[in-house]
PDB file of C-alpha atoms in Angstrom:
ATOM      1  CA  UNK A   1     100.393 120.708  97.559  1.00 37.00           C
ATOM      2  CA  UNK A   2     103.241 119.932  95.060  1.00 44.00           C
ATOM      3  CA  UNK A   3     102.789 116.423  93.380  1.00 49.00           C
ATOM      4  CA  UNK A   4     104.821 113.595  94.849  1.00 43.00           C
ATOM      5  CA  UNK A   5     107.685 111.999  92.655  1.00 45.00           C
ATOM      6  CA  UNK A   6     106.494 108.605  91.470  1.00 42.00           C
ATOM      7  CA  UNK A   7     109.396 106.543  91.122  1.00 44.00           C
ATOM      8  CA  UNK A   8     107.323 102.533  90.615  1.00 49.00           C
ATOM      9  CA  UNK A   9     103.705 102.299  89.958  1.00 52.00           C
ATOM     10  CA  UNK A  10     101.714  98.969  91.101  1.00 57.00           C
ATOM     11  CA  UNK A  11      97.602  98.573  90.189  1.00 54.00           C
ATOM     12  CA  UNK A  12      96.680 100.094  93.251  1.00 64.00           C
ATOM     13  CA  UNK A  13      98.790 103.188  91.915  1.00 71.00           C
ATOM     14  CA  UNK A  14     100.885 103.432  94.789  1.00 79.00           C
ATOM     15  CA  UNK A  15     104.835 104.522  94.518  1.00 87.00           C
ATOM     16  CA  UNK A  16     107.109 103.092  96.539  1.00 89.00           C
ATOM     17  CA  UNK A  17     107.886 107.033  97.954  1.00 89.00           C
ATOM     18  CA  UNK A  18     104.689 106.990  98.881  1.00 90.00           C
ATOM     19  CA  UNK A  19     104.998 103.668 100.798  1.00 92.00           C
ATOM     20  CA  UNK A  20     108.388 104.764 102.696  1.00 94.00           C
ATOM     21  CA  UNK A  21     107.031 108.078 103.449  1.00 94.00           C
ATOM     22  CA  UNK A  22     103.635 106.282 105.013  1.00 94.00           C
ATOM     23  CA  UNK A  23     106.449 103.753 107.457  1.00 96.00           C
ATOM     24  CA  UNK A  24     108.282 107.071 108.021  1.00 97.00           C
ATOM     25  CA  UNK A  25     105.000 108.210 109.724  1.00 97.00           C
ATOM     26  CA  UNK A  26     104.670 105.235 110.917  1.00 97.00           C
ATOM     27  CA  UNK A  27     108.146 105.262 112.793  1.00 98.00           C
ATOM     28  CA  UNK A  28     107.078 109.204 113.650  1.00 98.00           C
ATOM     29  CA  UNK A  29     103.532 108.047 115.662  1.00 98.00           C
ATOM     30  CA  UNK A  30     105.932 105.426 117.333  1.00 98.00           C
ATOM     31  CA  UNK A  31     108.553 107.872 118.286  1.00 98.00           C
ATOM     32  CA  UNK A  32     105.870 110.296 119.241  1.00 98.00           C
ATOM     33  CA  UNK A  33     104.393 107.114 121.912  1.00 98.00           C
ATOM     34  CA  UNK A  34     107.550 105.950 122.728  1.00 98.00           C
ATOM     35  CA  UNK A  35     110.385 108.400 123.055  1.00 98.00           C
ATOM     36  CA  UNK A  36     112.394 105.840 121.452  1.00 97.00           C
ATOM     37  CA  UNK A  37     115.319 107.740 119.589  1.00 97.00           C
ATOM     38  CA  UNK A  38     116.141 107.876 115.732  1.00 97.00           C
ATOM     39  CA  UNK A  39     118.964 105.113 115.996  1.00 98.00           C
ATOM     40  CA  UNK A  40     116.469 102.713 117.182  1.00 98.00           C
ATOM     41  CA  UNK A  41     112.903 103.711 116.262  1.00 98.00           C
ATOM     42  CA  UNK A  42     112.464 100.896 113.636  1.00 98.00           C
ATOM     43  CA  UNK A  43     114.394  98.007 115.675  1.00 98.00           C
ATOM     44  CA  UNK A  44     111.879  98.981 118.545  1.00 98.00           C
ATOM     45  CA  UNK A  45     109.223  99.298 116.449  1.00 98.00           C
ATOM     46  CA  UNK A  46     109.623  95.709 114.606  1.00 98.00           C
ATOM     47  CA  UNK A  47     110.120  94.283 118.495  1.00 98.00           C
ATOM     48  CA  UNK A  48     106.830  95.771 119.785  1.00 98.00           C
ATOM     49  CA  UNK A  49     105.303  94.330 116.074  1.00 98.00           C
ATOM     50  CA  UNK A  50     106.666  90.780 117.066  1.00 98.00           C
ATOM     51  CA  UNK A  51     105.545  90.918 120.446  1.00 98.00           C
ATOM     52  CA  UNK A  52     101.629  92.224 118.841  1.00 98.00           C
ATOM     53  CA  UNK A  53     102.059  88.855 116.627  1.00 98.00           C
ATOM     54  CA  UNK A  54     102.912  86.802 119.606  1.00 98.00           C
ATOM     55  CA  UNK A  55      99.340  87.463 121.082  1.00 98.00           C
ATOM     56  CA  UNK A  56      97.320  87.704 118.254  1.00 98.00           C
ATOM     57  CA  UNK A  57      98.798  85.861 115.636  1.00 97.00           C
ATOM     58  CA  UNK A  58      94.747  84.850 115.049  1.00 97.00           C
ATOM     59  CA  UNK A  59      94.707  87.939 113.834  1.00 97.00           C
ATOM     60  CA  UNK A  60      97.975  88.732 111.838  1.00 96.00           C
ATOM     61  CA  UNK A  61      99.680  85.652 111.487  1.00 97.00           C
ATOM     62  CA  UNK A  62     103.686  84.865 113.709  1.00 98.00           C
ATOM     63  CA  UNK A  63     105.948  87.670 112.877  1.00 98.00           C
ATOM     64  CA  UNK A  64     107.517  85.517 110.574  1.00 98.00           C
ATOM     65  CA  UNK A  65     104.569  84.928 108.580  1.00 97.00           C
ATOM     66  CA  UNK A  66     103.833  88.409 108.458  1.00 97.00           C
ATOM     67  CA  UNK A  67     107.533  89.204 107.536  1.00 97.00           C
ATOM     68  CA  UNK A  68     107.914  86.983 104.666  1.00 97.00           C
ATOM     69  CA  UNK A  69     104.582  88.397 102.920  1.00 96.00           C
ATOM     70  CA  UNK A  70     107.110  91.857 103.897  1.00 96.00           C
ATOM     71  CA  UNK A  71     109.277  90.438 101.395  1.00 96.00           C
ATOM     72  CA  UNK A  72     107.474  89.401  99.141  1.00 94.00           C
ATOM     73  CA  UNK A  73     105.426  92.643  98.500  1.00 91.00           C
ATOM     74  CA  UNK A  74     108.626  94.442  99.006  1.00 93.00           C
ATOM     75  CA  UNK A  75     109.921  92.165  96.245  1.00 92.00           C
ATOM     76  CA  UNK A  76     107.161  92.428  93.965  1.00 89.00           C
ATOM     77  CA  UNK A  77     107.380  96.789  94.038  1.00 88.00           C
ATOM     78  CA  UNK A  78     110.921  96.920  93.517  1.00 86.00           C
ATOM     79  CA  UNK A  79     110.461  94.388  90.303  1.00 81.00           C
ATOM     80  CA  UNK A  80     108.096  96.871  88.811  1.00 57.00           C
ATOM     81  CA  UNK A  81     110.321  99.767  89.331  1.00 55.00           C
ATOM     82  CA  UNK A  82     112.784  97.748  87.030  1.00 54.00           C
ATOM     83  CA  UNK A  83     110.397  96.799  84.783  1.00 51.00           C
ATOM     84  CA  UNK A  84     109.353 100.717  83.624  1.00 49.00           C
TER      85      UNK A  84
END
């Protein structure tokens, strides 16, 4: 298997290719389930997430909760790919 292009590093070694090409399976699975078409995979996808919070929130935290630590880590990888 050819090696991956690491673009940003973080300890855990991961590479933010790695991380979009793990949601793009993600999105996949859910299509896969779903039928939902490529135009509106990932809106249905973040719906069905918000409506998982909704009844256990317990368990993940609201939506919005769960989407600001989104930003934050999302903010946090894209710093180190500036920083190399």
């Amino acid at each position: 298997m050819p090696k991956m292009k690491t673009y940003t590093t973080d300890p855990d070694g991961c590479s933010n290719v790695n991380r979009a090409a793990w949601a793009a399976s993600a999105v996949a699975e859910f299509q896969a389930v779903t039928g939902s078409d490529d135009e509106d995979a990932v809106a249905d996808l973040l719906g069905d997430l918000m409506h998982l919070c909704a009844r256990k929130s317990k368990k993940y935290g609201t939506f919005k909760e769960c989407l600001r630590r989104a930003e934050e880590f999302f903010g946090y990888e894209n710093r180190e790919r500036t920083a190399q």
